[in-house]
Amino acid sequence: MQKRKRKGLAMRGGGGEEGSELSVALLKSSHTAEEDGGELKTRVWVETTKLWQIVGPAIFSRITSYSTLVITQAFAGHLGDLELAAISIVNSVIVGFNFGLLLGMASALETLCGQAFGAKKYHMLGIYMQRSWIVLFFIPIYAL
């Protein structure tokens, strides 16, 4: 089996052989575990760094969203019991709407992008992403 490597692209097997694989690195790194000798500690560190680059912004977004709800309820609690109950109900409705509709839209986008990638129609990934931005931008405006 032949093995060729070019800047994050690894190809195994011949062009027309059955079972040939093509793998592309999702994140570009200044160094890879293979260049470092393949030590377990180094490989774990490289993978952890790549994961935090992806997950870090999502964690920050979730914490700030939750903090906004908590701070709003804390201020409403100082106003009175009725106001606190009203804010709690409104927050529950808003969070339910966000998770129900917007998460459903994002799940549909995931399905469409997966199908486009599998069909090797890479240009459609960008089109689906742009359409989803437009739709998800106008839904909150329409809800007002």
Short mmCIF file of N, CA, C and O in Angstrom, two decimals:
data_model
loop_
_atom_site.label_atom_id
_atom_site.label_comp_id
_atom_site.label_asym_id
_atom_site.label_seq_id
_atom_site.Cartn_x
_atom_site.Cartn_y
_atom_site.Cartn_z
N MET A 1 0.84 -1.17 0.00
CA MET A 1 0.00 0.00 0.00
C MET A 1 0.89 1.24 0.00
O MET A 1 1.76 1.37 0.84
N GLN A 2 0.65 2.15 -0.90
CA GLN A 2 1.42 3.38 -0.95
C GLN A 2 0.93 4.34 0.12
O GLN A 2 -0.19 4.26 0.57
N LYS A 3 1.79 5.28 0.49
CA LYS A 3 1.39 6.27 1.47
C LYS A 3 2.00 7.60 1.10
O LYS A 3 3.20 7.73 1.01
N ARG A 4 1.17 8.61 0.81
CA ARG A 4 1.64 9.94 0.47
C ARG A 4 1.08 10.94 1.45
O ARG A 4 -0.07 10.85 1.84
N LYS A 5 1.91 11.96 1.83
CA LYS A 5 1.45 12.99 2.74
C LYS A 5 1.82 14.35 2.19
O LYS A 5 2.93 14.56 1.75
N ARG A 6 0.88 15.26 2.25
CA ARG A 6 1.12 16.64 1.84
C ARG A 6 0.37 17.57 2.78
O ARG A 6 -0.83 17.54 2.82
N LYS A 7 1.02 18.40 3.53
CA LYS A 7 0.46 19.46 4.37
C LYS A 7 -0.96 19.16 4.85
O LYS A 7 -1.92 19.75 4.39
N GLY A 8 -1.12 18.30 5.79
CA GLY A 8 -2.42 17.99 6.35
C GLY A 8 -3.26 17.05 5.52
O GLY A 8 -4.39 16.78 5.84
N LEU A 9 -2.73 16.54 4.41
CA LEU A 9 -3.50 15.64 3.55
C LEU A 9 -2.78 14.30 3.52
O LEU A 9 -1.62 14.22 3.17
N ALA A 10 -3.45 13.27 3.90
CA ALA A 10 -2.86 11.93 3.86
C ALA A 10 -3.70 11.08 2.94
O ALA A 10 -4.91 11.05 3.04
N MET A 11 -3.04 10.37 2.03
CA MET A 11 -3.77 9.54 1.09
C MET A 11 -3.18 8.13 1.13
O MET A 11 -1.98 7.97 1.04
N ARG A 12 -4.02 7.16 1.26
CA ARG A 12 -3.55 5.78 1.30
C ARG A 12 -4.10 5.06 0.09
O ARG A 12 -5.23 5.26 -0.29
N GLY A 13 -3.30 4.17 -0.44
CA GLY A 13 -3.75 3.35 -1.56
C GLY A 13 -3.63 4.09 -2.88
O GLY A 13 -3.29 5.25 -2.95
N GLY A 14 -3.91 3.37 -3.93
CA GLY A 14 -3.86 3.95 -5.27
C GLY A 14 -5.14 4.68 -5.57
O GLY A 14 -6.11 4.62 -4.85
N GLY A 15 -5.14 5.40 -6.69
CA GLY A 15 -6.29 6.21 -7.05
C GLY A 15 -7.55 5.40 -7.29
O GLY A 15 -8.61 5.75 -6.84
N GLY A 16 -7.46 4.26 -8.01
CA GLY A 16 -8.66 3.54 -8.37
C GLY A 16 -8.90 2.30 -7.54
O GLY A 16 -9.81 1.55 -7.80
N GLU A 17 -8.07 2.03 -6.55
CA GLU A 17 -8.23 0.82 -5.75
C GLU A 17 -9.48 0.92 -4.89
O GLU A 17 -9.87 1.98 -4.44
N GLU A 18 -10.05 -0.22 -4.65
CA GLU A 18 -11.19 -0.27 -3.76
C GLU A 18 -10.68 -0.15 -2.33
O GLU A 18 -9.68 -0.74 -1.96
N GLY A 19 -11.36 0.64 -1.50
CA GLY A 19 -10.96 0.79 -0.11
C GLY A 19 -9.93 1.89 0.08
O GLY A 19 -9.34 1.99 1.14
N SER A 20 -9.67 2.70 -0.93
CA SER A 20 -8.72 3.78 -0.75
C SER A 20 -9.36 4.87 0.11
O SER A 20 -10.54 5.12 0.02
N GLU A 21 -8.55 5.48 0.96
CA GLU A 21 -9.04 6.48 1.90
C GLU A 21 -8.42 7.82 1.59
O GLU A 21 -7.29 7.90 1.14
N LEU A 22 -9.14 8.86 1.91
CA LEU A 22 -8.63 10.21 1.82
C LEU A 22 -8.98 10.89 3.13
O LEU A 22 -10.14 10.96 3.50
N SER A 23 -7.99 11.35 3.86
CA SER A 23 -8.27 12.02 5.12
C SER A 23 -7.65 13.41 5.10
O SER A 23 -6.53 13.58 4.63
N VAL A 24 -8.43 14.37 5.57
CA VAL A 24 -8.00 15.76 5.58
C VAL A 24 -8.09 16.26 7.01
O VAL A 24 -9.09 16.03 7.70
N ALA A 25 -7.05 16.95 7.46
CA ALA A 25 -7.05 17.50 8.81
C ALA A 25 -8.07 18.62 8.91
O ALA A 25 -8.15 19.48 8.04
N LEU A 26 -8.89 18.61 9.97
CA LEU A 26 -9.90 19.64 10.15
C LEU A 26 -9.28 20.93 10.67
O LEU A 26 -9.71 22.01 10.32
N LEU A 27 -8.31 20.82 11.54
CA LEU A 27 -7.65 21.99 12.08
C LEU A 27 -6.18 21.98 11.68
O LEU A 27 -5.49 20.99 11.84
N LYS A 28 -5.72 23.09 11.17
CA LYS A 28 -4.31 23.20 10.82
C LYS A 28 -3.53 23.46 12.11
O LYS A 28 -3.90 24.30 12.91
N SER A 29 -2.45 22.77 12.28
CA SER A 29 -1.60 22.95 13.45
C SER A 29 -0.18 23.23 13.00
O SER A 29 0.25 22.77 11.94
N SER A 30 0.54 23.99 13.82
CA SER A 30 1.92 24.31 13.45
C SER A 30 2.80 23.07 13.52
O SER A 30 3.83 22.99 12.87
N HIS A 31 2.41 22.11 14.32
CA HIS A 31 3.15 20.85 14.38
C HIS A 31 2.15 19.72 14.63
O HIS A 31 1.06 19.94 15.12
N THR A 32 2.54 18.52 14.26
CA THR A 32 1.69 17.36 14.47
C THR A 32 2.37 16.40 15.43
O THR A 32 3.55 16.54 15.74
N ALA A 33 1.62 15.43 15.91
CA ALA A 33 2.17 14.46 16.85
C ALA A 33 3.23 13.60 16.18
O ALA A 33 4.17 13.16 16.82
N GLU A 34 3.10 13.38 14.86
CA GLU A 34 4.09 12.57 14.15
C GLU A 34 5.44 13.27 14.10
O GLU A 34 6.49 12.64 14.18
N GLU A 35 5.44 14.60 13.99
CA GLU A 35 6.69 15.34 13.96
C GLU A 35 7.37 15.32 15.32
O GLU A 35 8.57 15.45 15.43
N ASP A 36 6.59 15.20 16.40
CA ASP A 36 7.15 15.21 17.74
C ASP A 36 7.59 13.83 18.21
O ASP A 36 7.90 13.65 19.37
N GLY A 37 7.60 12.88 17.36
CA GLY A 37 8.03 11.55 17.73
C GLY A 37 6.87 10.66 18.16
O GLY A 37 7.06 9.51 18.46
N GLY A 38 5.67 11.19 18.23
CA GLY A 38 4.50 10.39 18.54
C GLY A 38 4.36 10.01 19.99
O GLY A 38 3.70 9.04 20.30
N GLU A 39 4.97 10.76 20.91
CA GLU A 39 4.83 10.44 22.32
C GLU A 39 3.38 10.64 22.75
O GLU A 39 2.69 11.53 22.27
N LEU A 40 2.94 9.81 23.68
CA LEU A 40 1.56 9.87 24.13
C LEU A 40 1.23 11.22 24.76
O LEU A 40 0.19 11.82 24.46
N LYS A 41 2.13 11.72 25.58
CA LYS A 41 1.90 13.00 26.25
C LYS A 41 1.73 14.13 25.24
O LYS A 41 0.84 14.97 25.36
N THR A 42 2.56 14.14 24.22
CA THR A 42 2.50 15.18 23.20
C THR A 42 1.23 15.05 22.37
O THR A 42 0.58 16.05 22.06
N ARG A 43 0.86 13.83 22.01
CA ARG A 43 -0.35 13.62 21.23
C ARG A 43 -1.58 14.07 22.01
O ARG A 43 -2.50 14.67 21.45
N VAL A 44 -1.62 13.75 23.30
CA VAL A 44 -2.75 14.16 24.13
C VAL A 44 -2.82 15.68 24.22
O VAL A 44 -3.90 16.27 24.12
N TRP A 45 -1.67 16.33 24.37
CA TRP A 45 -1.65 17.79 24.46
C TRP A 45 -2.13 18.43 23.15
O TRP A 45 -2.91 19.38 23.18
N VAL A 46 -1.70 17.91 22.03
CA VAL A 46 -2.12 18.46 20.73
C VAL A 46 -3.63 18.29 20.55
O VAL A 46 -4.33 19.23 20.15
N GLU A 47 -4.16 17.13 20.87
CA GLU A 47 -5.60 16.89 20.74
C GLU A 47 -6.40 17.77 21.70
O GLU A 47 -7.44 18.31 21.33
N THR A 48 -5.91 17.93 22.93
CA THR A 48 -6.60 18.77 23.90
C THR A 48 -6.64 20.21 23.43
O THR A 48 -7.67 20.89 23.54
N THR A 49 -5.54 20.69 22.88
CA THR A 49 -5.49 22.06 22.37
C THR A 49 -6.50 22.24 21.23
O THR A 49 -7.22 23.25 21.18
N LYS A 50 -6.57 21.29 20.33
CA LYS A 50 -7.52 21.38 19.22
C LYS A 50 -8.96 21.36 19.72
O LYS A 50 -9.81 22.10 19.22
N LEU A 51 -9.25 20.52 20.71
CA LEU A 51 -10.61 20.46 21.26
C LEU A 51 -11.01 21.77 21.92
O LEU A 51 -12.13 22.24 21.74
N TRP A 52 -10.10 22.38 22.68
CA TRP A 52 -10.42 23.64 23.34
C TRP A 52 -10.62 24.76 22.34
O TRP A 52 -11.38 25.70 22.59
N GLN A 53 -9.94 24.71 21.19
CA GLN A 53 -10.17 25.73 20.17
C GLN A 53 -11.59 25.65 19.63
O GLN A 53 -12.17 26.66 19.26
N ILE A 54 -12.14 24.45 19.57
CA ILE A 54 -13.50 24.28 19.07
C ILE A 54 -14.53 24.53 20.17
O ILE A 54 -15.53 25.22 19.97
N VAL A 55 -14.31 23.99 21.35
CA VAL A 55 -15.30 24.00 22.41
C VAL A 55 -15.29 25.28 23.24
O VAL A 55 -16.32 25.67 23.80
N GLY A 56 -14.17 25.97 23.30
CA GLY A 56 -14.04 27.16 24.13
C GLY A 56 -15.10 28.21 23.87
O GLY A 56 -15.77 28.68 24.81
N PRO A 57 -15.31 28.63 22.62
CA PRO A 57 -16.35 29.63 22.36
C PRO A 57 -17.76 29.15 22.72
O PRO A 57 -18.59 29.95 23.16
N ALA A 58 -18.04 27.87 22.53
CA ALA A 58 -19.36 27.35 22.88
C ALA A 58 -19.58 27.40 24.39
O ALA A 58 -20.68 27.74 24.86
N ILE A 59 -18.56 27.09 25.16
CA ILE A 59 -18.67 27.15 26.62
C ILE A 59 -18.89 28.59 27.07
O ILE A 59 -19.74 28.87 27.92
N PHE A 60 -18.12 29.52 26.50
CA PHE A 60 -18.27 30.93 26.85
C PHE A 60 -19.68 31.43 26.53
O PHE A 60 -20.30 32.13 27.34
N SER A 61 -20.20 31.05 25.38
CA SER A 61 -21.55 31.46 24.99
C SER A 61 -22.60 30.92 25.94
O SER A 61 -23.52 31.63 26.33
N ARG A 62 -22.48 29.67 26.32
CA ARG A 62 -23.46 29.05 27.22
C ARG A 62 -23.42 29.71 28.60
O ARG A 62 -24.46 29.99 29.20
N ILE A 63 -22.23 29.99 29.11
CA ILE A 63 -22.10 30.62 30.43
C ILE A 63 -22.69 32.03 30.42
O ILE A 63 -23.40 32.42 31.34
N THR A 64 -22.40 32.81 29.38
CA THR A 64 -22.95 34.17 29.34
C THR A 64 -24.46 34.16 29.18
O THR A 64 -25.14 35.00 29.78
N SER A 65 -25.01 33.25 28.41
CA SER A 65 -26.47 33.17 28.26
C SER A 65 -27.13 32.82 29.59
O SER A 65 -28.13 33.44 29.98
N TYR A 66 -26.58 31.85 30.28
CA TYR A 66 -27.14 31.44 31.57
C TYR A 66 -26.99 32.56 32.60
O TYR A 66 -27.89 32.82 33.39
N SER A 67 -25.85 33.24 32.58
CA SER A 67 -25.61 34.33 33.53
C SER A 67 -26.62 35.45 33.34
O SER A 67 -27.07 36.07 34.32
N THR A 68 -26.97 35.75 32.10
CA THR A 68 -27.96 36.80 31.84
C THR A 68 -29.30 36.45 32.47
O THR A 68 -29.94 37.31 33.10
N LEU A 69 -29.73 35.20 32.35
CA LEU A 69 -30.99 34.78 32.95
C LEU A 69 -30.94 34.86 34.47
O LEU A 69 -31.90 35.31 35.12
N VAL A 70 -29.83 34.43 35.04
CA VAL A 70 -29.70 34.43 36.50
C VAL A 70 -29.68 35.86 37.04
O VAL A 70 -30.35 36.17 38.04
N ILE A 71 -28.97 36.75 36.40
CA ILE A 71 -28.89 38.14 36.85
C ILE A 71 -30.25 38.83 36.73
O ILE A 71 -30.67 39.57 37.63
N THR A 72 -30.97 38.55 35.66
CA THR A 72 -32.31 39.12 35.48
C THR A 72 -33.24 38.66 36.59
O THR A 72 -33.99 39.46 37.16
N GLN A 73 -33.20 37.38 36.93
CA GLN A 73 -34.05 36.88 38.00
C GLN A 73 -33.65 37.43 39.35
O GLN A 73 -34.50 37.69 40.20
N ALA A 74 -32.36 37.65 39.56
CA ALA A 74 -31.91 38.21 40.83
C ALA A 74 -32.43 39.64 41.01
O ALA A 74 -32.90 40.01 42.10
N PHE A 75 -32.37 40.44 39.96
CA PHE A 75 -32.90 41.80 40.05
C PHE A 75 -34.42 41.81 40.21
O PHE A 75 -34.96 42.62 40.96
N ALA A 76 -35.11 40.92 39.52
CA ALA A 76 -36.57 40.85 39.64
C ALA A 76 -36.96 40.37 41.03
O ALA A 76 -38.00 40.78 41.56
N GLY A 77 -36.17 39.54 41.64
CA GLY A 77 -36.44 39.07 42.99
C GLY A 77 -36.40 40.17 44.01
O GLY A 77 -37.11 40.14 45.02
N HIS A 78 -35.60 41.20 43.77
CA HIS A 78 -35.54 42.35 44.67
C HIS A 78 -36.78 43.22 44.55
O HIS A 78 -37.10 43.98 45.47
N LEU A 79 -37.48 43.15 43.43
CA LEU A 79 -38.68 43.97 43.23
C LEU A 79 -39.89 43.41 43.98
O LEU A 79 -40.70 44.15 44.50
N GLY A 80 -40.02 42.07 43.99
CA GLY A 80 -41.14 41.46 44.69
C GLY A 80 -41.39 40.04 44.20
O GLY A 80 -40.81 39.59 43.22
N ASP A 81 -42.29 39.35 44.92
CA ASP A 81 -42.58 37.96 44.59
C ASP A 81 -43.31 37.81 43.25
O ASP A 81 -43.02 36.91 42.47
N LEU A 82 -44.27 38.70 43.00
CA LEU A 82 -45.04 38.63 41.76
C LEU A 82 -44.14 38.88 40.55
O LEU A 82 -44.25 38.18 39.53
N GLU A 83 -43.25 39.85 40.66
CA GLU A 83 -42.33 40.15 39.57
C GLU A 83 -41.36 39.00 39.31
O GLU A 83 -41.05 38.68 38.15
N LEU A 84 -40.89 38.38 40.38
CA LEU A 84 -40.00 37.22 40.24
C LEU A 84 -40.71 36.07 39.54
O LEU A 84 -40.14 35.42 38.66
N ALA A 85 -41.97 35.82 39.90
CA ALA A 85 -42.74 34.75 39.26
C ALA A 85 -42.95 35.06 37.78
O ALA A 85 -42.82 34.17 36.93
N ALA A 86 -43.23 36.32 37.45
CA ALA A 86 -43.45 36.71 36.06
C ALA A 86 -42.17 36.52 35.23
O ALA A 86 -42.21 35.98 34.12
N ILE A 87 -41.05 36.95 35.76
CA ILE A 87 -39.77 36.81 35.05
C ILE A 87 -39.42 35.34 34.88
O ILE A 87 -38.90 34.93 33.83
N SER A 88 -39.69 34.52 35.87
CA SER A 88 -39.40 33.09 35.77
C SER A 88 -40.21 32.43 34.66
O SER A 88 -39.67 31.63 33.88
N ILE A 89 -41.49 32.80 34.56
CA ILE A 89 -42.32 32.23 33.50
C ILE A 89 -41.85 32.70 32.13
O ILE A 89 -41.74 31.92 31.19
N VAL A 90 -41.55 34.00 32.01
CA VAL A 90 -41.08 34.54 30.73
C VAL A 90 -39.76 33.88 30.31
O VAL A 90 -39.58 33.52 29.15
N ASN A 91 -38.84 33.72 31.25
CA ASN A 91 -37.56 33.07 30.93
C ASN A 91 -37.78 31.63 30.48
O ASN A 91 -37.12 31.16 29.55
N SER A 92 -38.71 30.93 31.11
CA SER A 92 -38.98 29.55 30.70
C SER A 92 -39.54 29.49 29.28
O SER A 92 -39.15 28.63 28.49
N VAL A 93 -40.42 30.42 28.93
CA VAL A 93 -40.99 30.45 27.59
C VAL A 93 -39.93 30.79 26.56
O VAL A 93 -39.83 30.16 25.50
N ILE A 94 -39.10 31.79 26.86
CA ILE A 94 -38.06 32.20 25.91
C ILE A 94 -37.04 31.09 25.70
O ILE A 94 -36.65 30.79 24.57
N VAL A 95 -36.61 30.45 26.77
CA VAL A 95 -35.63 29.36 26.65
C VAL A 95 -36.25 28.19 25.88
O VAL A 95 -35.60 27.59 25.03
N GLY A 96 -37.52 27.89 26.15
CA GLY A 96 -38.20 26.82 25.41
C GLY A 96 -38.31 27.14 23.94
O GLY A 96 -38.11 26.27 23.08
N PHE A 97 -38.61 28.39 23.61
CA PHE A 97 -38.68 28.80 22.21
C PHE A 97 -37.32 28.67 21.54
O PHE A 97 -37.21 28.16 20.43
N ASN A 98 -36.29 29.15 22.23
CA ASN A 98 -34.94 29.07 21.65
C ASN A 98 -34.53 27.62 21.39
O ASN A 98 -34.03 27.30 20.31
N PHE A 99 -34.71 26.77 22.38
CA PHE A 99 -34.29 25.38 22.20
C PHE A 99 -35.17 24.66 21.19
O PHE A 99 -34.68 23.87 20.39
N GLY A 100 -36.45 24.92 21.21
CA GLY A 100 -37.36 24.23 20.31
C GLY A 100 -37.17 24.60 18.86
O GLY A 100 -36.85 23.76 18.02
N LEU A 101 -37.31 25.88 18.56
CA LEU A 101 -37.29 26.31 17.16
C LEU A 101 -35.87 26.44 16.62
O LEU A 101 -35.53 25.86 15.58
N LEU A 102 -35.03 27.17 17.32
CA LEU A 102 -33.70 27.45 16.78
C LEU A 102 -32.80 26.21 16.80
O LEU A 102 -32.03 26.00 15.86
N LEU A 103 -32.92 25.37 17.81
CA LEU A 103 -32.13 24.14 17.82
C LEU A 103 -32.64 23.18 16.75
O LEU A 103 -31.86 22.46 16.12
N GLY A 104 -33.96 23.19 16.51
CA GLY A 104 -34.50 22.38 15.43
C GLY A 104 -33.99 22.83 14.07
O GLY A 104 -33.66 22.02 13.20
N MET A 105 -33.90 24.14 13.87
CA MET A 105 -33.36 24.67 12.62
C MET A 105 -31.89 24.29 12.46
O MET A 105 -31.44 23.95 11.37
N ALA A 106 -31.14 24.37 13.55
CA ALA A 106 -29.72 24.00 13.48
C ALA A 106 -29.55 22.51 13.19
O ALA A 106 -28.64 22.11 12.47
N SER A 107 -30.44 21.68 13.72
CA SER A 107 -30.37 20.25 13.44
C SER A 107 -30.67 19.96 11.97
O SER A 107 -30.06 19.09 11.36
N ALA A 108 -31.61 20.70 11.41
CA ALA A 108 -31.91 20.55 9.99
C ALA A 108 -30.71 20.95 9.14
O ALA A 108 -30.38 20.31 8.14
N LEU A 109 -30.03 22.02 9.56
CA LEU A 109 -28.83 22.46 8.84
C LEU A 109 -27.74 21.39 8.90
O LEU A 109 -27.06 21.12 7.92
N GLU A 110 -27.61 20.75 10.06
CA GLU A 110 -26.62 19.68 10.20
C GLU A 110 -26.90 18.54 9.23
O GLU A 110 -25.99 18.00 8.60
N THR A 111 -28.16 18.18 9.08
CA THR A 111 -28.53 17.12 8.16
C THR A 111 -28.23 17.50 6.71
O THR A 111 -27.64 16.72 5.95
N LEU A 112 -28.62 18.72 6.33
CA LEU A 112 -28.39 19.16 4.95
C LEU A 112 -26.90 19.25 4.64
O LEU A 112 -26.46 18.86 3.55
N CYS A 113 -26.11 19.77 5.57
CA CYS A 113 -24.66 19.88 5.34
C CYS A 113 -24.01 18.51 5.25
O CYS A 113 -23.11 18.29 4.44
N GLY A 114 -24.47 17.57 6.06
CA GLY A 114 -23.94 16.22 6.00
C GLY A 114 -24.23 15.56 4.66
O GLY A 114 -23.38 14.87 4.09
N GLN A 115 -25.43 15.78 4.15
CA GLN A 115 -25.78 15.21 2.85
C GLN A 115 -24.98 15.86 1.72
O GLN A 115 -24.53 15.18 0.80
N ALA A 116 -24.79 17.18 1.80
CA ALA A 116 -24.02 17.87 0.77
C ALA A 116 -22.56 17.42 0.79
O ALA A 116 -21.94 17.21 -0.26
N PHE A 117 -22.01 17.23 1.96
CA PHE A 117 -20.62 16.77 2.07
C PHE A 117 -20.49 15.35 1.54
O PHE A 117 -19.54 15.03 0.83
N GLY A 118 -21.44 14.50 1.88
CA GLY A 118 -21.40 13.12 1.40
C GLY A 118 -21.54 13.02 -0.11
O GLY A 118 -20.98 12.13 -0.74
N ALA A 119 -22.29 13.94 -0.71
CA ALA A 119 -22.47 13.95 -2.16
C ALA A 119 -21.36 14.72 -2.88
O ALA A 119 -21.42 14.89 -4.08
N LYS A 120 -20.37 15.18 -2.11
CA LYS A 120 -19.23 15.94 -2.63
C LYS A 120 -19.67 17.22 -3.33
O LYS A 120 -19.05 17.66 -4.29
N LYS A 121 -20.74 17.83 -2.84
CA LYS A 121 -21.20 19.14 -3.34
C LYS A 121 -20.79 20.18 -2.30
O LYS A 121 -21.63 20.71 -1.56
N TYR A 122 -19.51 20.47 -2.26
CA TYR A 122 -18.95 21.31 -1.21
C TYR A 122 -19.45 22.75 -1.30
O TYR A 122 -19.55 23.44 -0.28
N HIS A 123 -19.78 23.23 -2.50
CA HIS A 123 -20.28 24.59 -2.64
C HIS A 123 -21.63 24.76 -1.95
O HIS A 123 -21.97 25.86 -1.51
N MET A 124 -22.38 23.68 -1.82
CA MET A 124 -23.69 23.77 -1.17
C MET A 124 -23.57 23.98 0.33
O MET A 124 -24.49 24.51 0.96
N LEU A 125 -22.43 23.62 0.93
CA LEU A 125 -22.23 23.85 2.36
C LEU A 125 -22.33 25.34 2.66
O LEU A 125 -23.00 25.75 3.61
N GLY A 126 -21.66 26.15 1.86
CA GLY A 126 -21.71 27.60 2.05
C GLY A 126 -23.09 28.17 1.80
O GLY A 126 -23.55 29.07 2.51
N ILE A 127 -23.76 27.65 0.79
CA ILE A 127 -25.11 28.14 0.48
C ILE A 127 -26.07 27.82 1.62
O ILE A 127 -26.86 28.67 2.04
N TYR A 128 -26.01 26.60 2.15
CA TYR A 128 -26.87 26.25 3.28
C TYR A 128 -26.57 27.11 4.49
O TYR A 128 -27.48 27.54 5.21
N MET A 129 -25.29 27.39 4.74
CA MET A 129 -24.92 28.20 5.90
C MET A 129 -25.46 29.63 5.75
O MET A 129 -26.01 30.19 6.69
N GLN A 130 -25.32 30.20 4.56
CA GLN A 130 -25.83 31.56 4.34
C GLN A 130 -27.35 31.61 4.46
O GLN A 130 -27.90 32.55 5.05
N ARG A 131 -28.03 30.63 3.94
CA ARG A 131 -29.49 30.59 4.06
C ARG A 131 -29.92 30.46 5.52
O ARG A 131 -30.90 31.09 5.95
N SER A 132 -29.19 29.65 6.28
CA SER A 132 -29.56 29.49 7.68
C SER A 132 -29.34 30.78 8.46
O SER A 132 -30.11 31.10 9.36
N TRP A 133 -28.29 31.53 8.15
CA TRP A 133 -28.07 32.82 8.80
C TRP A 133 -29.23 33.77 8.53
O TRP A 133 -29.70 34.46 9.43
N ILE A 134 -29.68 33.79 7.29
CA ILE A 134 -30.78 34.68 6.93
C ILE A 134 -32.05 34.28 7.67
O ILE A 134 -32.73 35.12 8.28
N VAL A 135 -32.38 33.00 7.66
CA VAL A 135 -33.59 32.52 8.32
C VAL A 135 -33.52 32.75 9.82
O VAL A 135 -34.45 33.27 10.44
N LEU A 136 -32.40 32.39 10.44
CA LEU A 136 -32.27 32.54 11.89
C LEU A 136 -32.17 34.00 12.31
O LEU A 136 -32.43 34.34 13.46
N PHE A 137 -31.79 34.88 11.38
CA PHE A 137 -31.77 36.32 11.69
C PHE A 137 -33.17 36.90 11.67
O PHE A 137 -33.53 37.72 12.52
N PHE A 138 -34.01 36.47 10.72
CA PHE A 138 -35.33 37.04 10.59
C PHE A 138 -36.37 36.43 11.52
O PHE A 138 -37.42 37.05 11.77
N ILE A 139 -36.15 35.26 12.07
CA ILE A 139 -37.12 34.65 12.99
C ILE A 139 -37.31 35.51 14.24
O ILE A 139 -38.44 35.79 14.62
N PRO A 140 -36.24 35.95 14.92
CA PRO A 140 -36.47 36.80 16.10
C PRO A 140 -37.11 38.14 15.75
O PRO A 140 -37.91 38.67 16.52
N ILE A 141 -36.79 38.70 14.58
CA ILE A 141 -37.40 39.97 14.17
C ILE A 141 -38.89 39.77 13.94
O ILE A 141 -39.71 40.59 14.35
N TYR A 142 -39.26 38.66 13.30
CA TYR A 142 -40.67 38.36 13.06
C TYR A 142 -41.41 38.12 14.36
O TYR A 142 -42.57 38.47 14.51
N ALA A 143 -40.72 37.50 15.35
CA ALA A 143 -41.35 37.20 16.63
C ALA A 143 -41.68 38.46 17.43
O ALA A 143 -42.58 38.46 18.25
N LEU A 144 -40.95 39.54 17.16
CA LEU A 144 -41.23 40.78 17.88
C LEU A 144 -42.56 41.34 17.42
O LEU A 144 -43.31 41.94 18.01
#
